[in-house]
Structures are given as C-alpha cells and as structure tokens.
mmCIF file of C-alpha atoms in Angstrom:
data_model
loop_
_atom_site.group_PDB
_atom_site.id
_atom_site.type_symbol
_atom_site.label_atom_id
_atom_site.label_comp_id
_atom_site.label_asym_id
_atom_site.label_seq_id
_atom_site.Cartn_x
_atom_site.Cartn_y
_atom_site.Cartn_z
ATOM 1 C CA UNK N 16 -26.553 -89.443 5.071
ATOM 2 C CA UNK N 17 -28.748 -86.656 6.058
ATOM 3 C CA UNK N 18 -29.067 -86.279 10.350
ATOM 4 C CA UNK N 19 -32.564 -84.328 9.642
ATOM 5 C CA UNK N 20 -34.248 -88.256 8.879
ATOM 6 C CA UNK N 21 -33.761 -88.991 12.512
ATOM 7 C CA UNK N 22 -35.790 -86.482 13.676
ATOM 8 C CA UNK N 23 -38.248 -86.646 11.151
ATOM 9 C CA UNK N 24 -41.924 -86.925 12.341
ATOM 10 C CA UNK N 25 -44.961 -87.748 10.391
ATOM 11 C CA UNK N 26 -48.673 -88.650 11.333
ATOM 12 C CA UNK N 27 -50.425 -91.701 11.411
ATOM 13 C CA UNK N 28 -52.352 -92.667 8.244
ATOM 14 C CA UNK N 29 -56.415 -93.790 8.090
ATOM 15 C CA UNK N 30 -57.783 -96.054 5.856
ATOM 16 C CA UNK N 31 -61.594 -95.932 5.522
ATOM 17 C CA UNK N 32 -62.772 -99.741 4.117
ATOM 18 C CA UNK N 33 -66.180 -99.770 2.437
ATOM 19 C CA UNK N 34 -67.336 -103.328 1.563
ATOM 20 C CA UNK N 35 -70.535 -104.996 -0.037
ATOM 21 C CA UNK N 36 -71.310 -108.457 -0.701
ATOM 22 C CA UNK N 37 -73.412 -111.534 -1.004
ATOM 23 C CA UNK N 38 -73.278 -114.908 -0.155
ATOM 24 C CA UNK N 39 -75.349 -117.999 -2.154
ATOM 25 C CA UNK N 40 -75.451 -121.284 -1.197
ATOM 26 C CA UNK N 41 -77.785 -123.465 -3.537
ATOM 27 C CA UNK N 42 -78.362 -127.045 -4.440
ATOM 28 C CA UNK N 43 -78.654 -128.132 -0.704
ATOM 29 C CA UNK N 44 -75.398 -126.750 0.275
ATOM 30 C CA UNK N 45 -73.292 -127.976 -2.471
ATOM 31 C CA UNK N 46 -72.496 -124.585 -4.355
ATOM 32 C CA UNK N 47 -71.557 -121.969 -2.315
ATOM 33 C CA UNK N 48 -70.829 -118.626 -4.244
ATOM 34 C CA UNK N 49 -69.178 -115.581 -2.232
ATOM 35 C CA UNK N 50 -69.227 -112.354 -4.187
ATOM 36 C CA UNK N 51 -67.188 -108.838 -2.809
ATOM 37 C CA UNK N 52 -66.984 -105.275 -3.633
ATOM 38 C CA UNK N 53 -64.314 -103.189 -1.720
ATOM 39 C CA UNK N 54 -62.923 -99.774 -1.600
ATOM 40 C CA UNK N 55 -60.387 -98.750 0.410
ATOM 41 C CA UNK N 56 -59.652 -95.012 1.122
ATOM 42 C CA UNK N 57 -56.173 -94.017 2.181
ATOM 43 C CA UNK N 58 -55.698 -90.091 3.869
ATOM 44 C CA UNK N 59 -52.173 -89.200 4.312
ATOM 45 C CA UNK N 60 -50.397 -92.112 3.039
ATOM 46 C CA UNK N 61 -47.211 -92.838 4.744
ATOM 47 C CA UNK N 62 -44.555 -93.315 1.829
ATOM 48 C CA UNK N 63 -40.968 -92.285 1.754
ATOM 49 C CA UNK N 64 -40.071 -88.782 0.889
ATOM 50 C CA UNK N 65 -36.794 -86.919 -0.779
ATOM 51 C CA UNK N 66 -36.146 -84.473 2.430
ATOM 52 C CA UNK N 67 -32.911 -82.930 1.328
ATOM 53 C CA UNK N 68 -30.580 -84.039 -1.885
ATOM 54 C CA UNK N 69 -30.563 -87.827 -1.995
ATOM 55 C CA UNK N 70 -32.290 -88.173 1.488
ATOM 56 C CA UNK N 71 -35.283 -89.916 1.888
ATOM 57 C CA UNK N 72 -37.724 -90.712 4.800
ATOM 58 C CA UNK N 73 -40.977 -91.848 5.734
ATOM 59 C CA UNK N 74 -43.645 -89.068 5.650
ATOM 60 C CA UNK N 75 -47.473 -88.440 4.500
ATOM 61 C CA UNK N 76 -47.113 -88.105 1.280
ATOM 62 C CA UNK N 77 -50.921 -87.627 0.189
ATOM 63 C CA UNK N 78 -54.108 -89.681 -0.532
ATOM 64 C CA UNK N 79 -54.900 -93.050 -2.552
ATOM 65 C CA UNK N 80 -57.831 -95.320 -2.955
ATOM 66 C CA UNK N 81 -57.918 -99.113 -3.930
ATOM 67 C CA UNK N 82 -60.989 -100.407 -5.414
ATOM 68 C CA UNK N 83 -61.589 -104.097 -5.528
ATOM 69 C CA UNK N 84 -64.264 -106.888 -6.448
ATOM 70 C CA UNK N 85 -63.494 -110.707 -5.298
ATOM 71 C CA UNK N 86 -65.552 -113.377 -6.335
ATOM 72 C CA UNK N 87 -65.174 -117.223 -5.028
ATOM 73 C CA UNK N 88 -66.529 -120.288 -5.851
ATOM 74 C CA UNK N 89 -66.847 -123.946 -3.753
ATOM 75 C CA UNK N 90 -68.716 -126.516 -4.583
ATOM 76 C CA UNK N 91 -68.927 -130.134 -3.399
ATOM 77 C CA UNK N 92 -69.072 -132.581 -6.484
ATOM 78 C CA UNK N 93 -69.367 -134.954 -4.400
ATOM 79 C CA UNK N 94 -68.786 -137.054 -0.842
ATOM 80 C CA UNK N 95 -65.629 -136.014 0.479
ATOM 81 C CA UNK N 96 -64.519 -134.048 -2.791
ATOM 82 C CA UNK N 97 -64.853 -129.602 -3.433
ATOM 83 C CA UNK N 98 -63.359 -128.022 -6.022
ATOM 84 C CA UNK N 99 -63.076 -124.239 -4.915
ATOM 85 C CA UNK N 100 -61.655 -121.147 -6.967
ATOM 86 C CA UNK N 101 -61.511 -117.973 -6.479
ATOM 87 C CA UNK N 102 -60.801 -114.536 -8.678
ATOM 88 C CA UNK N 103 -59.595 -110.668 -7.371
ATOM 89 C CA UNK N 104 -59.409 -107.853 -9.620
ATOM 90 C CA UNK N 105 -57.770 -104.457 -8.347
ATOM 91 C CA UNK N 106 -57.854 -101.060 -9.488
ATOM 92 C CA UNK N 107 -55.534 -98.395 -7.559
ATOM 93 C CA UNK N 108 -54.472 -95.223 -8.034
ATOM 94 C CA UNK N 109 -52.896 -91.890 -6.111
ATOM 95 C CA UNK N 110 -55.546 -89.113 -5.210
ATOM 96 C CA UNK N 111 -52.911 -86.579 -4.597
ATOM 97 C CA UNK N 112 -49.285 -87.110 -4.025
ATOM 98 C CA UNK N 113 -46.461 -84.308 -2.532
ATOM 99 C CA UNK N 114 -44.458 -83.533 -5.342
ATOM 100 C CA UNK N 115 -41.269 -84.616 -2.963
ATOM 101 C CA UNK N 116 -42.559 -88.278 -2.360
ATOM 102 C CA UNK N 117 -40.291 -90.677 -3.974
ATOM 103 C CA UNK N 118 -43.081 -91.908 -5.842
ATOM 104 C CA UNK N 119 -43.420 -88.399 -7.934
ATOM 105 C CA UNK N 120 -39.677 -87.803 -7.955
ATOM 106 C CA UNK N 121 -39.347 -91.465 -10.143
ATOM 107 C CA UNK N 122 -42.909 -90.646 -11.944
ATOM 108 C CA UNK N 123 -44.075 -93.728 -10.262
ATOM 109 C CA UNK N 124 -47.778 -94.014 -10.846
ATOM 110 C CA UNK N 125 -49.589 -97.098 -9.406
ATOM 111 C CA UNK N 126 -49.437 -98.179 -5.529
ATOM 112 C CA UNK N 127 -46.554 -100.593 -4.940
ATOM 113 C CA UNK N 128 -47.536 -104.281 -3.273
ATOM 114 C CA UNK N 129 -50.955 -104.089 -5.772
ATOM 115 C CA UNK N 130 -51.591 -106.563 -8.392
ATOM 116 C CA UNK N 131 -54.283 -106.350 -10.804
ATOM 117 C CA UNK N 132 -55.624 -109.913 -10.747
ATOM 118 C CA UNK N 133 -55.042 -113.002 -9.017
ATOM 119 C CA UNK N 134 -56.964 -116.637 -8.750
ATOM 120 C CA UNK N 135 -56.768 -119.609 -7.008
ATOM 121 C CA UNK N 136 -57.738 -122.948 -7.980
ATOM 122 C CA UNK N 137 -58.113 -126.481 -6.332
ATOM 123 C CA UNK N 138 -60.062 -129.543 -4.691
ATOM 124 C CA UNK N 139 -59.775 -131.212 -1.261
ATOM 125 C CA UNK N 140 -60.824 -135.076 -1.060
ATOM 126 C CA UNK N 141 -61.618 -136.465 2.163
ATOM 127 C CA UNK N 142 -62.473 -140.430 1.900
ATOM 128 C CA UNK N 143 -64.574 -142.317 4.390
ATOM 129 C CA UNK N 144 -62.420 -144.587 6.618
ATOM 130 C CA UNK N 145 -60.825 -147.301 4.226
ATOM 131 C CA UNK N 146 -57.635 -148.068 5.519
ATOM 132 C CA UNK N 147 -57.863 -150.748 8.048
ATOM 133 C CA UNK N 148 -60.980 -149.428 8.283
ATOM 134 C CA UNK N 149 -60.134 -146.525 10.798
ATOM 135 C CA UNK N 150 -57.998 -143.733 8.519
ATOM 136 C CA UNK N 151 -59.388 -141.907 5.634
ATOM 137 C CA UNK N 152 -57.146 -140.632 3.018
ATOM 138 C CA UNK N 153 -56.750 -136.709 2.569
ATOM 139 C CA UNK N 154 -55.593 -135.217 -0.517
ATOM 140 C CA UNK N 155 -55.506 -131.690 -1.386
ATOM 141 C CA UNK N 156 -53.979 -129.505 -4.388
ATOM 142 C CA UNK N 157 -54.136 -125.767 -4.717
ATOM 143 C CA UNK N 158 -52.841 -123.311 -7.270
ATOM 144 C CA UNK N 159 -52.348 -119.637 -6.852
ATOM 145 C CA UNK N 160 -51.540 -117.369 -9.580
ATOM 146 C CA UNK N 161 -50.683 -113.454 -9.258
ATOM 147 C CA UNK N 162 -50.336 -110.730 -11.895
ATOM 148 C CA UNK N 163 -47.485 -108.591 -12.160
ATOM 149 C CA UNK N 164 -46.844 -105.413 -9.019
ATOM 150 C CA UNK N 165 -44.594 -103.209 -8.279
ATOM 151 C CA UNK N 166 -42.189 -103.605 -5.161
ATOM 152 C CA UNK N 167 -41.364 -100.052 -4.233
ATOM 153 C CA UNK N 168 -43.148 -97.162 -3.887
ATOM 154 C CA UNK N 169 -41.503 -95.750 -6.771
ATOM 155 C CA UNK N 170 -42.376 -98.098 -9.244
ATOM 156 C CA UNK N 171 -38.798 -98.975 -9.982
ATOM 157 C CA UNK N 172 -38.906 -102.267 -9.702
ATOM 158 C CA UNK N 173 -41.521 -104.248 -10.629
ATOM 159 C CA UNK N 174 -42.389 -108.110 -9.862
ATOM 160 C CA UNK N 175 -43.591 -110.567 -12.642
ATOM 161 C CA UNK N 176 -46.500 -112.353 -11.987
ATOM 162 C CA UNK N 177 -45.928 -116.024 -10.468
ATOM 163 C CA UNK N 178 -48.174 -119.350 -9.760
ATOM 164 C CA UNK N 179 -47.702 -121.786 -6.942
ATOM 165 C CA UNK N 180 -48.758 -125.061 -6.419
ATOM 166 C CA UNK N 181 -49.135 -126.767 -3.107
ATOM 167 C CA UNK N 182 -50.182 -130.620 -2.591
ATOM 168 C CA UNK N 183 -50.633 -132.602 0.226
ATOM 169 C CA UNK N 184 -51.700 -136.237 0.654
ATOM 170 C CA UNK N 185 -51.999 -138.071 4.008
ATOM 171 C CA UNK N 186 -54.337 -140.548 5.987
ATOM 172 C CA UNK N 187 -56.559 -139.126 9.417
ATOM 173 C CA UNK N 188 -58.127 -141.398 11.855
ATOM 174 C CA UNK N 189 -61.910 -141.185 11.682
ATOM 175 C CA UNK N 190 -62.354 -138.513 14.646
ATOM 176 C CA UNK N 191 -59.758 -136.236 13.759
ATOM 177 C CA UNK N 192 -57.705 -136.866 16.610
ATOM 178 C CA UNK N 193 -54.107 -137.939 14.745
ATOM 179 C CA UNK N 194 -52.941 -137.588 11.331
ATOM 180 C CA UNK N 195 -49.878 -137.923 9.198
ATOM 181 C CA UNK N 196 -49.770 -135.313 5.820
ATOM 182 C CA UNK N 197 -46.906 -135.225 3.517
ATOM 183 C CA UNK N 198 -47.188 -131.698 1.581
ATOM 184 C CA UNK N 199 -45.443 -129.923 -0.711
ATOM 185 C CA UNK N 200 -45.560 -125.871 -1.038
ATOM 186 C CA UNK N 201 -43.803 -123.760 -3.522
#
C-alpha cells in the first residue's frame, strides 16, 4: 500500500563461515565418524522492515550469528549393508537488530528457518548378484527428524517439528548399468 517499497534500496548482506572438523575412519574402513563445528556470521542481515504505518520491505536490518556442531556416523556391519546417522544442533541469535525490522516490531527473538536439532537415521543393503545370477537387490530406508522453527522473520508462526521416512527397494544389474527402484518419500 505504500509507493515508497518500490523504490526501496538496501545492500547486499555477508556471511563470514568459520568451520572445524575431523574425519575418522577405523576398523579397516568400516566406521567412518565425521565430526563439525560451524559458525556463521551474518553483517547487515536482509529482513523485512516496517517503512511507514503497516508497510513493510526488505532492508538490512542488523547482525546475527548461527553457531552449529554436526556429528555423523556410517559404518558397514557388514557386505553390502551401512547403517549411517547423523545429529545437528543449532544455536542462533540476533547481534543487533533496527528497532523497525519486523522482527523487533513482533518481539520476535530467534532467526526464522533455524531448528535446534535434527537427525537422520538409516541403512542401505546392496546384495551380491542373486537374481538369475546377474541383479543384486537394493534396499534402502532413511528417517529424518527436525525440531520445531519458526517460518517468518517475526516469529509469528512457528513450525512443529516433523519426521520422514523414505524407502526404496529395487534390483541393479551387476555393473551398474540398468536398474529398476520402487521408492517411497514422505
């Protein structure tokens, strides 16, 4: 409603990604453990902002940071079969924030789009060639859980946590060439 949004200009933001980690891989290659620490700096933050009375439009509305460890998990129990999971933890929070960003006008406090947790959870098998003696049988099964976020920028409305399960099953000739997967994804 207000003709001041169209000609409203703002400046790129930077993020500045810091990330350590470490990678094991023990018992001849069957565990493989992949372990990351992250922090992400954001400088002028492009959010929406209340530019006149009930007007809002993208600007910079200050500075965040997201801090972040990771930590996954494969390991092969056997021929043909890994089990793999996989854990994120997330910590977030506003730097400084223009008193005019929609975020401060609701008294929203945490980043939108950032859960605290997730995981992930599954196995792949892969059998030698058994039927007909040229296709091996693939299955796989994965399941992703998420904690709760919020969806907006002004922490109005906020997303329960969800899980998903995906399967598949199907056969693969013995060079990889051709194959034929049924899967199901939620």
């Amino acid at each position: 409603g207000n003709p001041t949004v169209i000609r409203f200009v703002y400046s790129p933001h930077t993020v500045w990604a810091y990330e350590a980690g470490l990678k094991l891989t023990s018992f001849d290659g069957r565990l493989r453990t992949n372990i990351v620490a992250f922090r992400n700096e954001f400088t002028d933050l492009q959010q929406t902002q209340q530019i006149g009375p009930g007007s809002f439009a993208t600007n910079n509305v200050g500075d965040a940071r997201l801090d972040g460890l990771e930590v996954e998990v494969t390991a092969a129990i056997a021929d043909g079969f890994t089990l793999f999971g996989n854990v994120g933890l997330m910590d977030e929070k506003y730097k400084s924030l223009n008193p005019l960003a929609d975020a401060a006008v609701f008294g929203g406090k945490r980043l939108p789009l950032v859960a605290k947790w997730n995981f992930q959870a599954g196995f792949n098998y892969e059998s030698a060639p058994v039927v007909a003696g040229r296709f091996k049988v693939l299955l796989n099964t994965t399941y992703k859980q998420t904690g709760s976020y919020y969806s907006v920028v002004n922490n109005q409305l906020r997303t329960n946590g969800y899980g998903l399960l995906d399967a598949s099953v199907g056969l693969a000739t013995e060079d990889d060439r051709w194959s034929l997967t049924f899967a199901g994804k939620n």
